[in-house]
CSV table of C-alpha atoms and ligand atoms in Angstrom, one decimal:
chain,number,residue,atom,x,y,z
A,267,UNK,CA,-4.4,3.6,24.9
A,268,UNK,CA,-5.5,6.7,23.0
A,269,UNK,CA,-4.4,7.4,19.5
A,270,UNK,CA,-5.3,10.3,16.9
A,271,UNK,CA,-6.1,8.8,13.6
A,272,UNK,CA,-6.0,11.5,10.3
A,273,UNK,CA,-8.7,10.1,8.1
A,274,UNK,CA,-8.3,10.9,4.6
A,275,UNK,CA,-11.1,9.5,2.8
A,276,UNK,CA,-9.8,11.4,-0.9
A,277,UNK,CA,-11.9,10.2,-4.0
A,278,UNK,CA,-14.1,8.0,-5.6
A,279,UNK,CA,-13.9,4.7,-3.7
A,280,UNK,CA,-11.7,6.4,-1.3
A,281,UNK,CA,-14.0,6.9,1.5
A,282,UNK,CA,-16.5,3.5,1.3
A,283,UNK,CA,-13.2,1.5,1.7
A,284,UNK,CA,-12.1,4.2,4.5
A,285,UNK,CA,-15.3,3.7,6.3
A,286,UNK,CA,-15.3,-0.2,6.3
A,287,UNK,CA,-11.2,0.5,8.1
A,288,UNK,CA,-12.6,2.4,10.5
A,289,UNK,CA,-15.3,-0.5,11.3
A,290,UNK,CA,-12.5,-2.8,11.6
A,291,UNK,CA,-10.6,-0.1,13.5
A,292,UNK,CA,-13.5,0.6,15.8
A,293,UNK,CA,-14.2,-3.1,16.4
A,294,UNK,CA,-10.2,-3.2,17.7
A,295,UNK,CA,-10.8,-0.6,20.1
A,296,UNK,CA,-13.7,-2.7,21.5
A,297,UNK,CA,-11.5,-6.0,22.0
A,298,UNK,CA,-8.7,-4.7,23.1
A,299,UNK,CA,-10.0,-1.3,24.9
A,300,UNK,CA,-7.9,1.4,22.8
A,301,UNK,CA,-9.6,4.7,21.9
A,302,UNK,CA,-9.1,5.7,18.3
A,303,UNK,CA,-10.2,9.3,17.9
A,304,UNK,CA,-10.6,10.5,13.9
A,305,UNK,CA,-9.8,13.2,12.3
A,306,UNK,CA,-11.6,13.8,9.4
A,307,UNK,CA,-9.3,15.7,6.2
A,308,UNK,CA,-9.9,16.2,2.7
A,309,UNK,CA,-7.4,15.9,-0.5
A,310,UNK,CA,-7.5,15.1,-4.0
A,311,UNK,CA,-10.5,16.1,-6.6
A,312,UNK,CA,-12.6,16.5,-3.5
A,313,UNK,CA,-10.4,19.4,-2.0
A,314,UNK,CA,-9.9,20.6,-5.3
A,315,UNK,CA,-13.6,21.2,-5.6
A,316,UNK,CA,-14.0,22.2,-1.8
A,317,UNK,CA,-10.9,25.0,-1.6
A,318,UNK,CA,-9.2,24.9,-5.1
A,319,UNK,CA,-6.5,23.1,-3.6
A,320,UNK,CA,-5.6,19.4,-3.6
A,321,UNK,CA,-4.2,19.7,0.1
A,322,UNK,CA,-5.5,22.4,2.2
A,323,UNK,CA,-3.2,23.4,5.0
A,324,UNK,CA,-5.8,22.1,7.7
A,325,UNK,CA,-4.9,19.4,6.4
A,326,UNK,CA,-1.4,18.4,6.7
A,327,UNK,CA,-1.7,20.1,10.1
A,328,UNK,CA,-4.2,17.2,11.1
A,329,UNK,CA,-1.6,14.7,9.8
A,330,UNK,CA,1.2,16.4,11.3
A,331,UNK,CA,-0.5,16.4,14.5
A,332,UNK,CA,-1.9,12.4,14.2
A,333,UNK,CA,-0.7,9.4,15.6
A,334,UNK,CA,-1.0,8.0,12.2
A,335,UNK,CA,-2.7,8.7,9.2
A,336,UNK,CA,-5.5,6.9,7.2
A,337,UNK,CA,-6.2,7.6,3.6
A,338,UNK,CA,-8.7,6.3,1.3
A,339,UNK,CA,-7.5,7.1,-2.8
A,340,UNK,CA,-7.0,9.8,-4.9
A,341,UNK,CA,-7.8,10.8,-8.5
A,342,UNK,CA,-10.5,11.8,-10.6
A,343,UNK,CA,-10.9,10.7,-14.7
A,344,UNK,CA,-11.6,14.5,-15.4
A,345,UNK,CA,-8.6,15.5,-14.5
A,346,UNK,CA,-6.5,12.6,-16.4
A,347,UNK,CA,-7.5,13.6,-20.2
A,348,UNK,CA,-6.7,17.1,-19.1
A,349,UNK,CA,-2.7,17.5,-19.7
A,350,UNK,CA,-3.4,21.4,-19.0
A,351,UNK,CA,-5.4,21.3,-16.1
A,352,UNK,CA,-3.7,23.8,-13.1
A,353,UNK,CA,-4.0,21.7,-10.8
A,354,UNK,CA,-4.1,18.0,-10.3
A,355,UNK,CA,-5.6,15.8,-7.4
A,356,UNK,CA,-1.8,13.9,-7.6
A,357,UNK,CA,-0.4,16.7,-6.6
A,358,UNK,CA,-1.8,17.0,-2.9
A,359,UNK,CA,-0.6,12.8,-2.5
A,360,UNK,CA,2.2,14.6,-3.9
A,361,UNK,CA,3.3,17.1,-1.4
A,362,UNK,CA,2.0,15.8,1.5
A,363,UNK,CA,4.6,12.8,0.9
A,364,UNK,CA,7.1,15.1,0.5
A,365,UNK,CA,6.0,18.0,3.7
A,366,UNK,CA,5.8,14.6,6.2
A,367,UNK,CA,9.1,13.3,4.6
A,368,UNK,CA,7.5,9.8,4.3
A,369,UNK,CA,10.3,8.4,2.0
A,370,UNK,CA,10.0,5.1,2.7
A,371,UNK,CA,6.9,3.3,1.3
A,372,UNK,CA,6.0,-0.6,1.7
A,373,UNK,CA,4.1,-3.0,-0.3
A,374,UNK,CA,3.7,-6.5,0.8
A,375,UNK,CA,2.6,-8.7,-1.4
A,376,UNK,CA,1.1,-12.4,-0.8
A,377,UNK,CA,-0.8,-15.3,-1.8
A,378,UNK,CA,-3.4,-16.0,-0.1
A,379,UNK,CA,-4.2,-20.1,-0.8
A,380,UNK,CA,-7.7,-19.3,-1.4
A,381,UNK,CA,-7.3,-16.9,-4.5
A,382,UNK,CA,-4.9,-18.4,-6.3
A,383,UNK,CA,-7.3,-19.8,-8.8
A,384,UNK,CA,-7.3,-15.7,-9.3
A,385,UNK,CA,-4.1,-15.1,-10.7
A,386,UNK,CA,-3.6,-15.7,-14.1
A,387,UNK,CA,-0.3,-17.3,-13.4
A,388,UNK,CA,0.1,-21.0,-12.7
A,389,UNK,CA,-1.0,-22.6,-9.4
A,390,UNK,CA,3.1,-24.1,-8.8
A,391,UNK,CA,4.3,-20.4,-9.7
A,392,UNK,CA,2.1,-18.4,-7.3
A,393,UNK,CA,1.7,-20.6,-4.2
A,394,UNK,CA,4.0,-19.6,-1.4
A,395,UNK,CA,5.2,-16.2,-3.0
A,396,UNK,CA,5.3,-13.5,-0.1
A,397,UNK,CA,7.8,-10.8,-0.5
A,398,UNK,CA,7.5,-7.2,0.3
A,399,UNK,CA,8.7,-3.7,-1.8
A,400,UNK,CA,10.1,-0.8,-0.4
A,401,UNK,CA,10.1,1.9,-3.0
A,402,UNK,CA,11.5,5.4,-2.0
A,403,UNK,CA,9.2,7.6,-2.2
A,404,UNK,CA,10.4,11.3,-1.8
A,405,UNK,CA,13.2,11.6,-4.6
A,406,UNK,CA,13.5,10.8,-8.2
A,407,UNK,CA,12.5,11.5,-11.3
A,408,UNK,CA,8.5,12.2,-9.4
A,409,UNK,CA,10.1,15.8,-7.8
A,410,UNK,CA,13.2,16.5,-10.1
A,411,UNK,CA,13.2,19.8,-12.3
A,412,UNK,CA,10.4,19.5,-14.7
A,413,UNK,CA,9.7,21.7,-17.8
A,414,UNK,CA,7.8,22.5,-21.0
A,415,UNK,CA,9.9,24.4,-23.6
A,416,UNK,CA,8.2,27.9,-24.8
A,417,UNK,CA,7.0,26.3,-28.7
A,418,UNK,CA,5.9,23.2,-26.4
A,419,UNK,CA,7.8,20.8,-28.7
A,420,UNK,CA,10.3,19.4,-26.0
A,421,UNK,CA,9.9,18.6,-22.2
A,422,UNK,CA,12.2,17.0,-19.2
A,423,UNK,CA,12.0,15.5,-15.8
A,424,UNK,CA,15.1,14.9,-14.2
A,425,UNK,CA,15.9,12.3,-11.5
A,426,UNK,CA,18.0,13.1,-8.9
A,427,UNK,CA,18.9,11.4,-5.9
A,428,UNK,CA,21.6,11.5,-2.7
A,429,UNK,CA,23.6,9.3,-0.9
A,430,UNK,CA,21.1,10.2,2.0
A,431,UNK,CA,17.7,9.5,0.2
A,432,UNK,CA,19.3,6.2,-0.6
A,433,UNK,CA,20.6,5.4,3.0
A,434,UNK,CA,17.8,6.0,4.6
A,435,UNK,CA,15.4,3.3,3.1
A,436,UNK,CA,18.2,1.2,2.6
A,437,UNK,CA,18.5,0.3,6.3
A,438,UNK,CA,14.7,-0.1,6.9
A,439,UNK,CA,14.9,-2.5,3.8
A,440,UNK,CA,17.8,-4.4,5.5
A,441,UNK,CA,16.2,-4.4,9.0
A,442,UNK,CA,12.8,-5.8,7.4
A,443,UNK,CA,15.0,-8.6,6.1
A,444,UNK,CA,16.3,-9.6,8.7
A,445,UNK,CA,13.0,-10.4,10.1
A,446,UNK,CA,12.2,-12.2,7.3
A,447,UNK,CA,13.8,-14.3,5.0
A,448,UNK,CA,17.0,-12.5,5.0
A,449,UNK,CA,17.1,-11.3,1.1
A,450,UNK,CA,17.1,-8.0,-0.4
A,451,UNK,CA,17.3,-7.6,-4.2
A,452,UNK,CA,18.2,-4.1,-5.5
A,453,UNK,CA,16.0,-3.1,-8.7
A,454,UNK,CA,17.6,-0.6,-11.2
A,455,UNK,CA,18.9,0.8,-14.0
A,456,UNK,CA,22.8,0.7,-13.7
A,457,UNK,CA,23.9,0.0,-16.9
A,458,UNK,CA,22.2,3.1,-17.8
A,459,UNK,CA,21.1,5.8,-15.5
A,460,UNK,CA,23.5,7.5,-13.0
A,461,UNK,CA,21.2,7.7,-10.6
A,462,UNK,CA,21.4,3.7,-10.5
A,463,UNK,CA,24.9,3.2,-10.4
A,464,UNK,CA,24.5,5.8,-7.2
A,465,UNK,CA,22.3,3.2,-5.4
A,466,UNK,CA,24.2,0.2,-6.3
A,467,UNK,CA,27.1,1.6,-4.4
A,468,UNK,CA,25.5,3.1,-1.7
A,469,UNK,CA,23.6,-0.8,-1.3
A,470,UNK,CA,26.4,-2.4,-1.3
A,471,UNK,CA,28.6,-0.1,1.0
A,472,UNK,CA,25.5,-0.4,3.6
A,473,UNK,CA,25.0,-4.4,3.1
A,474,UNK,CA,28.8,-5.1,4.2
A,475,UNK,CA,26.4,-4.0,8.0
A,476,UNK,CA,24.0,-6.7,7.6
A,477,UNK,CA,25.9,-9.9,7.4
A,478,UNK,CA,23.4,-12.4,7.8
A,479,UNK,CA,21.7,-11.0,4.7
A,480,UNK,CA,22.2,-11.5,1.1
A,481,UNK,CA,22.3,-8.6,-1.6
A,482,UNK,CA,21.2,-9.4,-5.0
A,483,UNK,CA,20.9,-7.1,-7.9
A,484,UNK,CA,18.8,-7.2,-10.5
A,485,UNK,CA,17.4,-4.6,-14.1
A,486,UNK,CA,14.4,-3.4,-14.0
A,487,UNK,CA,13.6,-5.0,-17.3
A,488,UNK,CA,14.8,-8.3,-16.1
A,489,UNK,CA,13.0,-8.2,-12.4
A,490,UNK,CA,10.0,-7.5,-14.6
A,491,UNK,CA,10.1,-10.6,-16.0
A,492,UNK,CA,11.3,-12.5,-13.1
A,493,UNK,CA,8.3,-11.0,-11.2
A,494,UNK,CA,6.4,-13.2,-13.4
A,495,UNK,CA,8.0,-16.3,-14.2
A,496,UNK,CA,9.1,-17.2,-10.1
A,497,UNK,CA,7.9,-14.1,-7.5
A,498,UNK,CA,8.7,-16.9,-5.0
A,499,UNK,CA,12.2,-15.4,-5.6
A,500,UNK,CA,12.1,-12.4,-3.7
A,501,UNK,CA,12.2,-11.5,0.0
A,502,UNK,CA,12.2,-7.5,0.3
A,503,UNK,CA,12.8,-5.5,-3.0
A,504,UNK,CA,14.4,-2.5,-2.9
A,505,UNK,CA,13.8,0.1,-5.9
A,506,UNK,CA,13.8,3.9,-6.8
A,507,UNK,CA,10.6,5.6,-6.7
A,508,UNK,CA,9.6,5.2,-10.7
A,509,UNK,CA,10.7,1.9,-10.8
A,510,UNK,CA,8.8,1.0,-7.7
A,511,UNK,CA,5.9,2.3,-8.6
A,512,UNK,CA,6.1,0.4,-12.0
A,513,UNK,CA,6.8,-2.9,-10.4
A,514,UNK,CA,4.3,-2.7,-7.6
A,515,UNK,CA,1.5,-2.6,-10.2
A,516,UNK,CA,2.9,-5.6,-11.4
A,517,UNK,CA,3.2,-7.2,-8.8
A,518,UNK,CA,-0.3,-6.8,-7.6
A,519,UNK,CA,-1.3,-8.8,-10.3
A,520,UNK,CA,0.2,-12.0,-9.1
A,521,UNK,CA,-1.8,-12.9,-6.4
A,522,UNK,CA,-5.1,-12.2,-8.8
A,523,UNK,CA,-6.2,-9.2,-7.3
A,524,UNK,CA,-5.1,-5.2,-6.6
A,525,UNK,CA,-8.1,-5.4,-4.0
A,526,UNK,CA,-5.7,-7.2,-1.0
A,527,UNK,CA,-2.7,-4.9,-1.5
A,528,UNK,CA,-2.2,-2.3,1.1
A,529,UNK,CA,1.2,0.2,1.9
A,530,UNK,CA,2.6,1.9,4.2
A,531,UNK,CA,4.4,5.5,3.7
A,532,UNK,CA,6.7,5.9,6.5
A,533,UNK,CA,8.6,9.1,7.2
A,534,UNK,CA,10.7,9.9,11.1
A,535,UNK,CA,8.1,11.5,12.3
A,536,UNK,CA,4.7,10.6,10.4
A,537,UNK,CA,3.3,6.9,8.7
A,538,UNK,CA,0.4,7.1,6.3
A,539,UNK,CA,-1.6,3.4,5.1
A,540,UNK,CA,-3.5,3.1,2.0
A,541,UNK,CA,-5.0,0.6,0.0
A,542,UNK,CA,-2.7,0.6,-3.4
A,543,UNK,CA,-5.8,0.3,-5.5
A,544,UNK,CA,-6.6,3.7,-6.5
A,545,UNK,CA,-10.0,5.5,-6.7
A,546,UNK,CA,-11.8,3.1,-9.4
A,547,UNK,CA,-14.0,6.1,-10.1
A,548,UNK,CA,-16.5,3.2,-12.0
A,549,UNK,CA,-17.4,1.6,-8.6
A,550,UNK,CA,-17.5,4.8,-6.5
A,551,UNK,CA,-20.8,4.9,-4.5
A,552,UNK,CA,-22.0,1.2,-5.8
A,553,UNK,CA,-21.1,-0.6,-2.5
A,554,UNK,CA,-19.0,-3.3,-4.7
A,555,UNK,CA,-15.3,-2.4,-4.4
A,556,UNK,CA,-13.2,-4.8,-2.5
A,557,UNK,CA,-12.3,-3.0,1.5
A,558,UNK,CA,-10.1,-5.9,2.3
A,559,UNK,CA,-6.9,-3.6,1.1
A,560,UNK,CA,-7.9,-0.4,2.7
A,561,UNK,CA,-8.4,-3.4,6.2
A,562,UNK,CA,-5.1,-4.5,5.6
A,563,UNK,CA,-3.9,-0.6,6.0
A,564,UNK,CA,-5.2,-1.1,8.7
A,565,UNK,CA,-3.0,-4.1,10.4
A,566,UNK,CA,-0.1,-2.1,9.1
A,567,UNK,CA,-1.2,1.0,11.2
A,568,UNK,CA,-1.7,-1.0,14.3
A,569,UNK,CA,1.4,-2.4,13.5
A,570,UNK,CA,3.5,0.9,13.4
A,571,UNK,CA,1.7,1.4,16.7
A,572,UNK,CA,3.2,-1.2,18.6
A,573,UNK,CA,-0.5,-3.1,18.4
A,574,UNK,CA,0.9,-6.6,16.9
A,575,UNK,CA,-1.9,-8.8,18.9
A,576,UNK,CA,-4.5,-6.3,17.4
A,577,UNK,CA,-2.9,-5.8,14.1
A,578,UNK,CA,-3.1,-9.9,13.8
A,579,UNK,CA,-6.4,-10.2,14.6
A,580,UNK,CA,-7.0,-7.8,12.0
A,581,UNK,CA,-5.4,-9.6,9.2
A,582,UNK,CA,-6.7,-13.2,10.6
A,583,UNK,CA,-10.4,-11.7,10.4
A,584,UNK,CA,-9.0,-10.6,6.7
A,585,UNK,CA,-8.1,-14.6,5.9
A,586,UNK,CA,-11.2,-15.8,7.4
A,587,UNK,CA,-13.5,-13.8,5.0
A,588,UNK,CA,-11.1,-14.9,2.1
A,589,UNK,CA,-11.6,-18.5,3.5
A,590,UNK,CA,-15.2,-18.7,4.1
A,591,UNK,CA,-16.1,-16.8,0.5
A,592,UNK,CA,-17.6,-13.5,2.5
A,593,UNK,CA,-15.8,-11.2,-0.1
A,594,UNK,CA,-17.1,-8.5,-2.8
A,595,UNK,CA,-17.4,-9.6,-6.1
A,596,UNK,CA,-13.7,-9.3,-7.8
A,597,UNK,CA,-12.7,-12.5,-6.1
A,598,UNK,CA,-15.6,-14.9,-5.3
A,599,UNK,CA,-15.3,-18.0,-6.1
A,600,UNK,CA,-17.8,-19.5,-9.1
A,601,UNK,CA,-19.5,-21.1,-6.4
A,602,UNK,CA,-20.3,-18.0,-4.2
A,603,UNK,CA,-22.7,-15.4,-3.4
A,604,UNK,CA,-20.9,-11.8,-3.6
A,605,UNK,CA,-21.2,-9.6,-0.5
A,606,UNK,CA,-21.2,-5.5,-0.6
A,607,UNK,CA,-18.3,-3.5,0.6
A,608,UNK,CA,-20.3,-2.4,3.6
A,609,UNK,CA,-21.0,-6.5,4.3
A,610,UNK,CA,-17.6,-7.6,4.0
A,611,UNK,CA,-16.7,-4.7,6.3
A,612,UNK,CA,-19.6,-5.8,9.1
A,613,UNK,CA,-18.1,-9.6,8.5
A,614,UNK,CA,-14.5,-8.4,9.6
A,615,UNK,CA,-15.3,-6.0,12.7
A,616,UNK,CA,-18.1,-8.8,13.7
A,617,UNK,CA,-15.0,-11.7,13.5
A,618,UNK,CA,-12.4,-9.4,15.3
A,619,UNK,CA,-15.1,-8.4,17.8
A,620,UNK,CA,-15.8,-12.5,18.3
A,621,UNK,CA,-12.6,-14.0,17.3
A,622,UNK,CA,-14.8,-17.2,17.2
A,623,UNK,CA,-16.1,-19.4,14.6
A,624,UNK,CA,-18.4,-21.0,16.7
A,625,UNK,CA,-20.6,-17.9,17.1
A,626,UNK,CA,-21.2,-18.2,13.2
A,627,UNK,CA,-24.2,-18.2,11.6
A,628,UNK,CA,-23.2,-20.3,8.3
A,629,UNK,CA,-26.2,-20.5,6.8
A,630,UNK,CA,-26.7,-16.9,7.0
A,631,UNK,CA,-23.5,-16.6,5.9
A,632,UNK,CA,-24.0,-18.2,2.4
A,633,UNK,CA,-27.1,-16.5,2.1
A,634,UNK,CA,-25.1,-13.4,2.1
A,635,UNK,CA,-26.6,-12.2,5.3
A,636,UNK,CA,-25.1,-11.6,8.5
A,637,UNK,CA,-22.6,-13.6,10.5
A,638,UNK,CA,-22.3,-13.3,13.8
A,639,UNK,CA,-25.7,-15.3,15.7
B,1683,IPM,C1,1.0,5.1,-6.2
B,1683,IPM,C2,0.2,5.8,-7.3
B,1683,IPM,C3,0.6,7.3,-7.3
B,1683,IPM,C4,2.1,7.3,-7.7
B,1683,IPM,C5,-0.2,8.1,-8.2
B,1683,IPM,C6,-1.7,8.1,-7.7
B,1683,IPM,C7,0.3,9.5,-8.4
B,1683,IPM,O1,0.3,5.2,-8.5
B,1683,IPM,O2,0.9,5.4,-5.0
B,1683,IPM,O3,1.6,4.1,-6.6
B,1683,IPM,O4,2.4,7.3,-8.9
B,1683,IPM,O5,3.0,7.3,-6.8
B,1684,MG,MG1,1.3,3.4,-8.6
């Protein structure tokens, strides 16, 4: 099959994590004879700098017009101490979630047996945990009326939300339970914040539908600390967009690393995948910062295209790099040799490509060289 991928490569590590996806991409479309054709867009600093505007029209018009869209990370530090700068490179993430509609975003999040020594939890509290986040991504307090007052002394955001927002992602949260482990806890604010006590209604109105699953609820404070003391707890979370945000960062930090989370940002008629980790502007351009997240965005993609055998491979090439030690520096082992972003990238499109271990060079391997013989 032929698909049209909108590759978004954004800033600082954005596009070296991009390019070692599309490796991994192209070595997919080898095994499994697909044709992925790329089209390159710009947004964030770099659009800024390029047009003045953190998303040109090109390029939601490439993403409208994709199959599914790629994207790398966004941001830039001389923007962040600037509270009066116009324009921000947020803003284009911003509007292109909320042009495509992609309300619904998803954040798996898993120990991999390997890392655990990673986390700076406990061995017995990390093993096993696997449970996945679906934040909305479209509504609250992120695109309520905001405002500065004239002496600049006082300032709001408001969060707003609608029975619809909330439905929406509330049945893709359900439906992904049901393929798992049949659990969906509701994160919020209800013994506070209207907006809350809105989607605690509207989940439980919409649960009575899915019988064989369970509906807990839980504070935001308190999931915060359960998230901690047992993530084996949770199945699919299901959260506002603030609070989800909040919690995914959290979360990442379980399993010892940001560098292995990826999401998806699905909307009716568009899906975008990104590694969660952000630009890290301090790595861009060193060939050091972990690809295996912006890889991972990668399985999900083939995965929203209907590609499951592909989209495994993908994520089993992912394990065997974690297993074998071929992985940038953030989580080798003491014992291990650290590869470069571009080498871990040439390790995973090699092993979906082969599929194989006997066609391993192991020596090579630990020498930090290349893999395949
Ligand atoms: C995320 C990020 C964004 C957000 C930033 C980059 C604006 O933190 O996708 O979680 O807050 O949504
Ligand atoms: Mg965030």
């Amino acid at each position: 099959m032929k698909y049209t991928i909108a590759v978004i490569p954004g800033d600082g590590i954005g596009p070296e994590v991009t390019d070692q996806a599309k490796k991994a991409l192209d070595a997919v479309a080898e095994a499994y004879d697909h044709i992925f054709l790329y089209k390159e867009a710009q947004m964030g600093a770099c659009a800024i700098e390029a047009s003045g505007d953190p998303l040109p029209e090109e390029t939601v018009k490439i993403c409208r017009a994709a199959d599914a869209i790629l994207f790398g990370a966004i941001g830039d530090p001389k923007y962040d101490n600037n509270p009066s700068a116009k324009v921000r490179p947020e803003q284009g993430l911003f509007r292109l979630r909320k042009e495509l509609d992609l309300y619904c975003n998803v954040r798996p999040v898993k120990a991999y047996d390997n890392l655990i020594s990673n986390s700076p939890l406990k061995r017995e509290v990390v093993k096993g945990t696997d449970f996945v986040i679906f934040r909305e991504l479209t509504g609250g307090i992120y695109f309520g009326k905001k405002e500065l007052s004239a002496d600049k002394k006082e300032a709001f955001d408001i969060s707003s939300y609608t029975v619809d927002q909330i439905s929406r992602i509330t049945h893709l949260a359900f439906k992904s339970a049901q393929e798992r482990n049949k659990k969906v806890t509701l994160i919020d604010k209800s013994n506070v914040l209207e907006t809350s006590r809105l989607w605690r209604k509207t989940v439980t109105e919409i649960a009575k539908e899915y019988k064989n699953v369970t509906l807990e609820y839980l504070y935001v404070d308190h999931a915060a600390m359960k998230l901690i003391l047992d993530p084996k707890q949770f199945d699919v979370i299901l959260t506002e967009n603030l609070f989800g945000d909040i919690i995914s960062d959290g979360a990442s930090a379980i399993c010892g690393t940001i560098g292995l989370l990826a999401s998806s940002s699905i909307g009716d008629e568009n899906a975008l995948f990104e590694p969660i980790h952000g630009a890290y502007p301090e790595a861009a351009g060193k060939n050091y910062a972990n690809p295996l997240a912006a890889i991972l965005a990668v399985a999900m993609l083939l995965k929203y295209l209907g590609l499951h055998e592909e989209a495994d491979a993908v994520e089993r090439a992912v394990e065997k790099s974690i297993t074998l030690g071929i992985t940038t520096k953030d989580i080798k082992r003491k014992t291990q040799f650290s590869a470069s972003t571009s080498k871990v990238g040439d390790f995973i499109a090699d092993y979906i490509t082969n599929q194989d271990d006997s066609n391993m060079n192991f020596t090579n391997i630990h020498m930090g060289q290349s893999t395949i013989i």
